[in-house]
Amino acid sequence: MNEVVSILIVGVGGQGTLLASKLLGRILLDEGYDVKVSELHGMSQRGGSVATYVKYGKKVYSPVIDEGEADYIVSFEMLEAARWAHCLKPGGLIISNTQQIDPMPVTTGAAEYPAGLAETLASSGIRIDAFDALTPAVEAGSAKAVNILLMGRLARYLGIGREKWIEAIKLSVPPKFTEMNLKAFETGFGMN
Amino acid sequence: MKRLMLGNEAVARGLYEAGVRLVSSYPGTPSTEITEFAAKYGEILCEWAPNEKVALEAAYGASLAGFRSACAMKHVGLNVAADPLFTLSYTGVTGGLVIFVADDPAMHSSQNEQDSRNYAIAAKLPMVEPSDSSEARDMVKYAFELSERYDTPVLFRICTRIAHSQSVVEEGERTVPDRIPYVKQPRKYIMMPAYAKAKHPTVEERTEKLAELAETTPLNRIEGNSSELGIITSGTCYQYVKEVFGESVKVLKIGMQNPLPSRLILDFASSVKRLAVVEELDGIIERHCRTLGLSPDGRNILPPVGEYSQRTVASALGVTSPSGAAFPGSDALPGRPPVMCSGCPHRGLFYVLSKLKLTVLGDIGCYTLGAQQPLNALDSVLCMGASVSGIHGFNRADPESAKHTVAVIGDSTFMHSGMTGLCNIVYNASASTVIILDNSITGMTGHQQNPTTGYNIKGDPAAKINLEELCRSLGVERVRVVDPYDLNACEAAVKEELTYDCPSVIISRRPCVLLKYVKTAPPLKIDRDACRSCRRCMKLGCPSISIKEGKARIDGTLCTGCEVCTQLCPFGAIGRD
Ligand SMILES: Cc1ncc(C[n+]2csc(CCOP(=O)(O)OP(=O)(O)O)c2C)c(N)n1
């Protein structure tokens, strides 16, 4: 069978999910895999919910990840992890930033931000690695580094050499942000 | 070199490698990046035209001059460019001419879900469609050869999932074909009745020749050798079919969408026990199969709406798909719709329109988000330009309505198709009030320059059309400019213009807050002691403002300090330290 690994990257428009998927795509291509990365532009940029699909293997056909198909879900925000959890494959893993960004219905008071999402997901038998990525990203230099920090966390599971990531980060981010991003990556990679 | 490229980037690479000289386009998701990536190649002349009709006609001009040229647009853009399209089918081309049209199944960022293949059939033009980035690049070159060999413009269809998915592309070299010298050919290029009558039969003959080509072109290919299930498919759907079935079914992949092959399909059908067609949107291949006397599965098992995935295809064809994780409360999660940005200049103006309870004929752009809660400011959105043309009919039919109705339209949209509507208001005399929301950029599609911004697609300084002068020269006597951050000024302007018995234009001017050159002010703060929880500030729908523990709170990381909320607060609770 054609083994394809599916990684769903989700978050809120403006959080830098696209850069993360670009970085990941570049590394996987260098590793010799066939790769597809699918993103949606347009309306989703205006603070809406965003999802990027990254798939790799010997041969990848569909660029889309549907229900029950993701080996990994990397979520930049807690509510988005829950929103996309149905895409997780049985036995798959959710890596999620516990940061909460209120969506408009919560901001206006029309809805409430659900409490204890990480716990609800875990107690439903979903494997989840949830942690605060925002604080260490800010310590590394900027909230913008959340994306690379989460990639660092993902790197621990994917089994692609650390040096490869570091090389790719250097090529993917503007030089003046390299140091900050490398620090964020190492933090994500090293965190327990 | 092997690289991951978006479908749109691969198309641009194809344009480069095919030696294209001019690309003229109007932005529209999901087609925009074709032209943006093409503009990165210094060898290609790239331009944003004011609309798709102008873009196509400019590309046609370059073809007439003997150069390869192209033009890209979203599906609804082809409606705007349809007039030149249909007659270009008669004239044919000199240099190759390829028209890229991006369909948006599921309407990720569109107002309808039309299937552009219908245009290829109606205008009798060949149409090709790739199913990944690498094919897209190759097919661009093929399309130009087709265009020149068969003396026809070629339509190149691409869907959102191809346009916005990256896959592997091996870059090739650019080869520029020799320019075909311009010669005057009245019978080919002057489409008056006498010459057009002579041309129409050649279009029909060309279609026959292209139909013959469809039987043998490498763009249509058969894969697999099962004799049970045979699937005819194309574009993104091809990938879904392969994902579900791999090599276990026989597939006829259609790369040339118009004209469709007949013998190839009949032979394919006779080689399998069960035949199915998997295509998104309209059942065009299926209909063709029926005219050939076949009865495939198609619309009986698959919907004509929305975007498919491997799951849709699997369940339609009886293959079980995995089920995903479930947890309590998953169906009650609050949604996260796109919102007008913090500091968006459109907000202040919309607040005023909403407060005055006006009827607002809207248009397409970021400002369409003004239709949402809590602003609720729009009454209608149809297509680009329809606000200005529509308000005229509305007010002409019921002159009373002119006192409480306005049209709102963005700067790019006004240049696209609002100007002609304004001519109509002046000429046929309605006392309509048109508000141009001038944020100095084409915002919705991701910041493209337009004729009012003073820059071209490369970011170089360009002629800048002055909207006030333009409106005055069209015969509007009452033209004024307001700052949408100044609520009182906006309200006064709108109220006053509505009282006049003549056409008025209000230009609500302030650049998009996301533009690099825009300096934002320090964030605002709420004095919790002064806040009396009246929620007035919540009426703006600003993502920076929320209610926390009963009182308003401003998120300092989002706030751009526009001070629109400050003007609303009756208790002076909003300010800076
Ligand atoms: C015929 C057509 N072409 C293109 C589009 C895509 N499109 C939607 S809105 C828009 C332009 C919006 O720019 P502007 O009017 O300046 O408003 P802004 O988004 O900046 O507020 C475009 C190009 C479309 N919907 N219809």
PDB file of C-alpha atoms in Angstrom, chain B residues 272-463:
ATOM      1  CA  VAL B 272     -15.601  -2.019 -18.326  1.00  0.00           C
ATOM      2  CA  LYS B 273     -18.716  -3.476 -16.725  1.00  0.00           C
ATOM      3  CA  ARG B 274     -19.697  -0.348 -14.816  1.00  0.00           C
ATOM      4  CA  LEU B 275     -19.089   3.236 -15.947  1.00  0.00           C
ATOM      5  CA  ALA B 276     -19.054   6.294 -13.659  1.00  0.00           C
ATOM      6  CA  VAL B 277     -18.276   9.954 -14.192  1.00  0.00           C
ATOM      7  CA  VAL B 278     -16.737  11.893 -11.309  1.00  0.00           C
ATOM      8  CA  GLU B 279     -16.826  15.649 -11.925  1.00  0.00           C
ATOM      9  CA  GLU B 280     -17.571  18.607  -9.641  1.00  0.00           C
ATOM     10  CA  LEU B 281     -20.316  21.146 -10.414  1.00  0.00           C
ATOM     11  CA  ASP B 282     -22.163  20.594 -13.693  1.00  0.00           C
ATOM     12  CA  GLY B 283     -22.528  17.139 -15.207  1.00  0.00           C
ATOM     13  CA  ILE B 284     -20.870  18.083 -18.475  1.00  0.00           C
ATOM     14  CA  ILE B 285     -18.863  14.941 -19.202  1.00  0.00           C
ATOM     15  CA  GLU B 286     -21.850  12.893 -18.089  1.00  0.00           C
ATOM     16  CA  ARG B 287     -24.156  14.725 -20.496  1.00  0.00           C
ATOM     17  CA  HIS B 288     -21.697  14.071 -23.305  1.00  0.00           C
ATOM     18  CA  CYS B 289     -21.702  10.362 -22.397  1.00  0.00           C
ATOM     19  CA  ARG B 290     -25.479  10.358 -22.631  1.00  0.00           C
ATOM     20  CA  THR B 291     -25.411  11.865 -26.109  1.00  0.00           C
ATOM     21  CA  LEU B 292     -23.166   8.919 -26.996  1.00  0.00           C
ATOM     22  CA  GLY B 293     -25.898   6.555 -25.768  1.00  0.00           C
ATOM     23  CA  LEU B 294     -24.139   5.646 -22.525  1.00  0.00           C
ATOM     24  CA  SER B 295     -25.744   5.751 -19.089  1.00  0.00           C
ATOM     25  CA  PRO B 296     -22.960   6.222 -16.556  1.00  0.00           C
ATOM     26  CA  ASP B 297     -23.389   6.811 -12.862  1.00  0.00           C
ATOM     27  CA  GLY B 298     -22.846  10.473 -12.147  1.00  0.00           C
ATOM     28  CA  ARG B 299     -25.349  12.946 -10.843  1.00  0.00           C
ATOM     29  CA  ASN B 300     -27.446  10.043  -9.519  1.00  0.00           C
ATOM     30  CA  ILE B 301     -24.728   9.352  -6.925  1.00  0.00           C
ATOM     31  CA  LEU B 302     -22.797  12.631  -6.674  1.00  0.00           C
ATOM     32  CA  PRO B 303     -24.054  16.165  -5.923  1.00  0.00           C
ATOM     33  CA  PRO B 304     -23.929  19.111  -8.352  1.00  0.00           C
ATOM     34  CA  VAL B 305     -23.013  21.474  -5.505  1.00  0.00           C
ATOM     35  CA  GLY B 306     -19.888  22.062  -3.467  1.00  0.00           C
ATOM     36  CA  GLU B 307     -16.427  20.643  -3.491  1.00  0.00           C
ATOM     37  CA  TYR B 308     -15.738  16.916  -3.378  1.00  0.00           C
ATOM     38  CA  SER B 309     -13.004  15.032  -1.548  1.00  0.00           C
ATOM     39  CA  GLN B 310     -11.845  11.438  -1.541  1.00  0.00           C
ATOM     40  CA  ARG B 311     -14.591  10.835   1.029  1.00  0.00           C
ATOM     41  CA  THR B 312     -17.360  12.058  -1.285  1.00  0.00           C
ATOM     42  CA  VAL B 313     -16.067   9.862  -4.070  1.00  0.00           C
ATOM     43  CA  ALA B 314     -15.631   6.819  -1.824  1.00  0.00           C
ATOM     44  CA  SER B 315     -19.096   6.950  -0.347  1.00  0.00           C
ATOM     45  CA  ALA B 316     -20.732   7.545  -3.736  1.00  0.00           C
ATOM     46  CA  LEU B 317     -19.005   4.473  -5.124  1.00  0.00           C
ATOM     47  CA  GLY B 318     -19.620   2.258  -2.115  1.00  0.00           C
ATOM     48  CA  VAL B 319     -16.204   2.343  -0.454  1.00  0.00           C
ATOM     49  CA  THR B 320     -16.191   2.885   3.314  1.00  0.00           C
ATOM     50  CA  SER B 321     -14.175   5.791   4.681  1.00  0.00           C
ATOM     51  CA  PRO B 322     -12.673   6.103   8.143  1.00  0.00           C
ATOM     52  CA  SER B 323     -14.713   7.870  10.766  1.00  0.00           C
ATOM     53  CA  GLY B 324     -13.066  10.586  12.763  1.00  0.00           C
ATOM     54  CA  ALA B 325     -12.699  11.319  16.424  1.00  0.00           C
ATOM     55  CA  ALA B 326     -15.841  12.335  18.294  1.00  0.00           C
ATOM     56  CA  PHE B 327     -16.115  14.104  21.616  1.00  0.00           C
ATOM     57  CA  PRO B 328     -18.951  15.675  23.596  1.00  0.00           C
ATOM     58  CA  GLY B 329     -19.882  19.189  22.576  1.00  0.00           C
ATOM     59  CA  SER B 330     -18.171  19.091  19.202  1.00  0.00           C
ATOM     60  CA  ASP B 331     -21.305  20.206  17.371  1.00  0.00           C
ATOM     61  CA  ALA B 332     -21.806  23.241  19.615  1.00  0.00           C
ATOM     62  CA  LEU B 333     -18.430  24.934  19.157  1.00  0.00           C
ATOM     63  CA  PRO B 334     -18.654  28.657  18.440  1.00  0.00           C
ATOM     64  CA  GLY B 335     -17.897  29.483  14.804  1.00  0.00           C
ATOM     65  CA  ARG B 336     -15.014  31.653  13.671  1.00  0.00           C
ATOM     66  CA  PRO B 337     -16.167  33.689  10.670  1.00  0.00           C
ATOM     67  CA  PRO B 338     -13.840  36.141   8.925  1.00  0.00           C
ATOM     68  CA  VAL B 339     -14.231  39.643  10.334  1.00  0.00           C
ATOM     69  CA  MET B 340     -13.472  43.211   9.412  1.00  0.00           C
ATOM     70  CA  CYS B 341      -9.994  43.881  10.799  1.00  0.00           C
ATOM     71  CA  SER B 342      -9.301  46.070  13.816  1.00  0.00           C
ATOM     72  CA  GLY B 343      -8.860  49.593  12.512  1.00  0.00           C
ATOM     73  CA  CYS B 344     -10.524  48.829   9.153  1.00  0.00           C
ATOM     74  CA  PRO B 345     -11.517  52.199   7.695  1.00  0.00           C
ATOM     75  CA  HIS B 346     -14.767  50.711   6.367  1.00  0.00           C
ATOM     76  CA  ARG B 347     -16.071  50.216   9.915  1.00  0.00           C
ATOM     77  CA  GLY B 348     -16.735  53.843  10.854  1.00  0.00           C
ATOM     78  CA  LEU B 349     -18.705  54.535   7.731  1.00  0.00           C
ATOM     79  CA  PHE B 350     -20.758  51.366   8.119  1.00  0.00           C
ATOM     80  CA  TYR B 351     -21.493  52.212  11.721  1.00  0.00           C
ATOM     81  CA  VAL B 352     -23.016  55.483  10.524  1.00  0.00           C
ATOM     82  CA  LEU B 353     -25.084  53.790   7.802  1.00  0.00           C
ATOM     83  CA  SER B 354     -26.316  51.272  10.324  1.00  0.00           C
ATOM     84  CA  LYS B 355     -27.129  53.951  12.878  1.00  0.00           C
ATOM     85  CA  LEU B 356     -29.105  55.959  10.317  1.00  0.00           C
ATOM     86  CA  LYS B 357     -30.976  52.767   9.330  1.00  0.00           C
ATOM     87  CA  LEU B 358     -30.443  53.418   5.632  1.00  0.00           C
ATOM     88  CA  THR B 359     -31.107  51.001   2.819  1.00  0.00           C
ATOM     89  CA  VAL B 360     -27.649  50.117   1.520  1.00  0.00           C
ATOM     90  CA  LEU B 361     -27.023  48.538  -1.857  1.00  0.00           C
ATOM     91  CA  GLY B 362     -23.646  46.901  -1.423  1.00  0.00           C
ATOM     92  CA  ASP B 363     -20.921  45.604  -3.641  1.00  0.00           C
ATOM     93  CA  ILE B 364     -18.076  43.120  -3.499  1.00  0.00           C
ATOM     94  CA  GLY B 365     -14.923  43.569  -1.435  1.00  0.00           C
ATOM     95  CA  CYS B 366     -13.783  43.568   2.186  1.00  0.00           C
ATOM     96  CA  TYR B 367     -16.683  45.898   2.875  1.00  0.00           C
ATOM     97  CA  THR B 368     -19.108  43.057   2.135  1.00  0.00           C
ATOM     98  CA  LEU B 369     -18.222  42.004   5.695  1.00  0.00           C
ATOM     99  CA  GLY B 370     -20.313  45.007   6.782  1.00  0.00           C
ATOM    100  CA  ALA B 371     -23.317  42.758   6.162  1.00  0.00           C
ATOM    101  CA  GLN B 372     -22.510  40.750   9.283  1.00  0.00           C
ATOM    102  CA  GLN B 373     -23.575  41.250  12.869  1.00  0.00           C
ATOM    103  CA  PRO B 374     -23.499  43.624  14.629  1.00  0.00           C
ATOM    104  CA  LEU B 375     -23.218  46.220  11.819  1.00  0.00           C
ATOM    105  CA  ASN B 376     -25.841  44.552   9.639  1.00  0.00           C
ATOM    106  CA  ALA B 377     -25.341  47.413   7.238  1.00  0.00           C
ATOM    107  CA  LEU B 378     -26.061  45.915   3.811  1.00  0.00           C
ATOM    108  CA  ASP B 379     -29.278  45.127   1.958  1.00  0.00           C
ATOM    109  CA  SER B 380     -27.916  43.577  -1.206  1.00  0.00           C
ATOM    110  CA  VAL B 381     -24.727  42.253  -2.806  1.00  0.00           C
ATOM    111  CA  LEU B 382     -24.942  40.902  -6.348  1.00  0.00           C
ATOM    112  CA  CYS B 383     -21.834  41.315  -8.454  1.00  0.00           C
ATOM    113  CA  MET B 384     -19.103  43.881  -8.983  1.00  0.00           C
ATOM    114  CA  GLY B 385     -20.602  47.259  -9.896  1.00  0.00           C
ATOM    115  CA  ALA B 386     -24.222  46.335  -9.181  1.00  0.00           C
ATOM    116  CA  SER B 387     -24.493  48.719  -6.229  1.00  0.00           C
ATOM    117  CA  VAL B 388     -24.156  51.818  -8.392  1.00  0.00           C
ATOM    118  CA  SER B 389     -26.289  50.561 -11.270  1.00  0.00           C
ATOM    119  CA  GLY B 390     -28.819  49.047  -8.884  1.00  0.00           C
ATOM    120  CA  ILE B 391     -29.401  52.142  -6.789  1.00  0.00           C
ATOM    121  CA  HIS B 392     -30.337  54.042  -9.918  1.00  0.00           C
ATOM    122  CA  GLY B 393     -33.135  51.629 -10.771  1.00  0.00           C
ATOM    123  CA  PHE B 394     -34.213  51.476  -7.143  1.00  0.00           C
ATOM    124  CA  ASN B 395     -34.485  55.254  -6.829  1.00  0.00           C
ATOM    125  CA  ARG B 396     -35.844  55.820 -10.307  1.00  0.00           C
ATOM    126  CA  ALA B 397     -38.683  53.405  -9.699  1.00  0.00           C
ATOM    127  CA  ASP B 398     -39.369  54.915  -6.285  1.00  0.00           C
ATOM    128  CA  PRO B 399     -37.946  58.457  -6.065  1.00  0.00           C
ATOM    129  CA  GLU B 400     -38.864  58.639  -2.354  1.00  0.00           C
ATOM    130  CA  SER B 401     -36.263  55.982  -1.592  1.00  0.00           C
ATOM    131  CA  ALA B 402     -33.446  58.315  -2.659  1.00  0.00           C
ATOM    132  CA  LYS B 403     -33.836  60.036   0.728  1.00  0.00           C
ATOM    133  CA  HIS B 404     -32.788  56.980   2.682  1.00  0.00           C
ATOM    134  CA  THR B 405     -30.800  54.795   0.302  1.00  0.00           C
ATOM    135  CA  VAL B 406     -27.107  54.733  -0.542  1.00  0.00           C
ATOM    136  CA  ALA B 407     -24.792  52.579  -2.652  1.00  0.00           C
ATOM    137  CA  VAL B 408     -21.371  51.564  -1.290  1.00  0.00           C
ATOM    138  CA  ILE B 409     -18.527  50.436  -3.530  1.00  0.00           C
ATOM    139  CA  GLY B 410     -14.752  50.012  -3.113  1.00  0.00           C
ATOM    140  CA  ASP B 411     -12.124  51.906  -5.092  1.00  0.00           C
ATOM    141  CA  SER B 412     -11.088  48.899  -7.158  1.00  0.00           C
ATOM    142  CA  THR B 413     -14.677  47.870  -7.760  1.00  0.00           C
ATOM    143  CA  PHE B 414     -15.607  51.409  -8.773  1.00  0.00           C
ATOM    144  CA  MET B 415     -12.880  51.376 -11.428  1.00  0.00           C
ATOM    145  CA  HIS B 416     -13.913  47.854 -12.457  1.00  0.00           C
ATOM    146  CA  SER B 417     -17.555  48.560 -13.198  1.00  0.00           C
ATOM    147  CA  GLY B 418     -18.905  51.321 -10.981  1.00  0.00           C
ATOM    148  CA  MET B 419     -18.064  54.208 -13.314  1.00  0.00           C
ATOM    149  CA  THR B 420     -20.494  53.216 -16.017  1.00  0.00           C
ATOM    150  CA  GLY B 421     -23.273  52.930 -13.457  1.00  0.00           C
ATOM    151  CA  LEU B 422     -22.463  56.428 -12.269  1.00  0.00           C
ATOM    152  CA  CYS B 423     -22.762  57.717 -15.848  1.00  0.00           C
ATOM    153  CA  ASN B 424     -26.200  56.197 -15.889  1.00  0.00           C
ATOM    154  CA  ILE B 425     -27.193  57.922 -12.643  1.00  0.00           C
ATOM    155  CA  VAL B 426     -26.163  61.265 -14.114  1.00  0.00           C
ATOM    156  CA  TYR B 427     -27.582  60.689 -17.566  1.00  0.00           C
ATOM    157  CA  ASN B 428     -30.900  59.235 -16.511  1.00  0.00           C
ATOM    158  CA  ALA B 429     -31.106  61.552 -13.520  1.00  0.00           C
ATOM    159  CA  SER B 430     -31.748  59.854 -10.211  1.00  0.00           C
ATOM    160  CA  ALA B 431     -30.926  61.629  -6.966  1.00  0.00           C
ATOM    161  CA  SER B 432     -28.762  58.711  -5.915  1.00  0.00           C
ATOM    162  CA  THR B 433     -26.013  58.888  -3.296  1.00  0.00           C
ATOM    163  CA  VAL B 434     -22.963  56.758  -4.026  1.00  0.00           C
ATOM    164  CA  ILE B 435     -20.286  56.209  -1.379  1.00  0.00           C
ATOM    165  CA  ILE B 436     -16.881  55.151  -2.672  1.00  0.00           C
ATOM    166  CA  LEU B 437     -14.990  53.340   0.079  1.00  0.00           C
ATOM    167  CA  ASP B 438     -11.512  54.367  -0.969  1.00  0.00           C
ATOM    168  CA  ASN B 439      -8.979  52.376   1.082  1.00  0.00           C
ATOM    169  CA  SER B 440      -6.333  52.954  -1.609  1.00  0.00           C
ATOM    170  CA  ILE B 441      -5.952  49.267  -2.489  1.00  0.00           C
ATOM    171  CA  THR B 442      -7.788  46.202  -3.761  1.00  0.00           C
ATOM    172  CA  GLY B 443      -8.161  44.720  -0.295  1.00  0.00           C
ATOM    173  CA  MET B 444     -10.269  41.582  -0.468  1.00  0.00           C
ATOM    174  CA  THR B 445      -8.024  39.735  -2.892  1.00  0.00           C
ATOM    175  CA  GLY B 446      -4.855  40.513  -0.933  1.00  0.00           C
ATOM    176  CA  HIS B 447      -3.662  44.034  -1.729  1.00  0.00           C
ATOM    177  CA  GLN B 448      -3.381  44.502  -5.465  1.00  0.00           C
ATOM    178  CA  GLN B 449      -2.717  47.922  -6.936  1.00  0.00           C
ATOM    179  CA  ASN B 450      -5.384  49.531  -9.114  1.00  0.00           C
ATOM    180  CA  PRO B 451      -5.668  52.677 -11.239  1.00  0.00           C
ATOM    181  CA  THR B 452      -6.470  54.835  -8.201  1.00  0.00           C
ATOM    182  CA  THR B 453      -3.488  53.807  -6.051  1.00  0.00           C
ATOM    183  CA  GLY B 454      -0.619  55.429  -7.964  1.00  0.00           C
ATOM    184  CA  TYR B 455       1.380  52.196  -8.307  1.00  0.00           C
ATOM    185  CA  ASN B 456       1.497  49.365 -10.838  1.00  0.00           C
ATOM    186  CA  ILE B 457       1.708  45.602 -10.301  1.00  0.00           C
ATOM    187  CA  LYS B 458       5.476  45.758  -9.826  1.00  0.00           C
ATOM    188  CA  GLY B 459       5.030  48.389  -7.107  1.00  0.00           C
ATOM    189  CA  ASP B 460       6.518  51.111  -9.322  1.00  0.00           C
ATOM    190  CA  PRO B 461       4.928  54.563  -9.361  1.00  0.00           C
ATOM    191  CA  ALA B 462       2.206  54.887 -12.005  1.00  0.00           C
ATOM    192  CA  ALA B 463      -0.432  57.364 -13.100  1.00  0.00           C
TER     193      ALA B 463
END
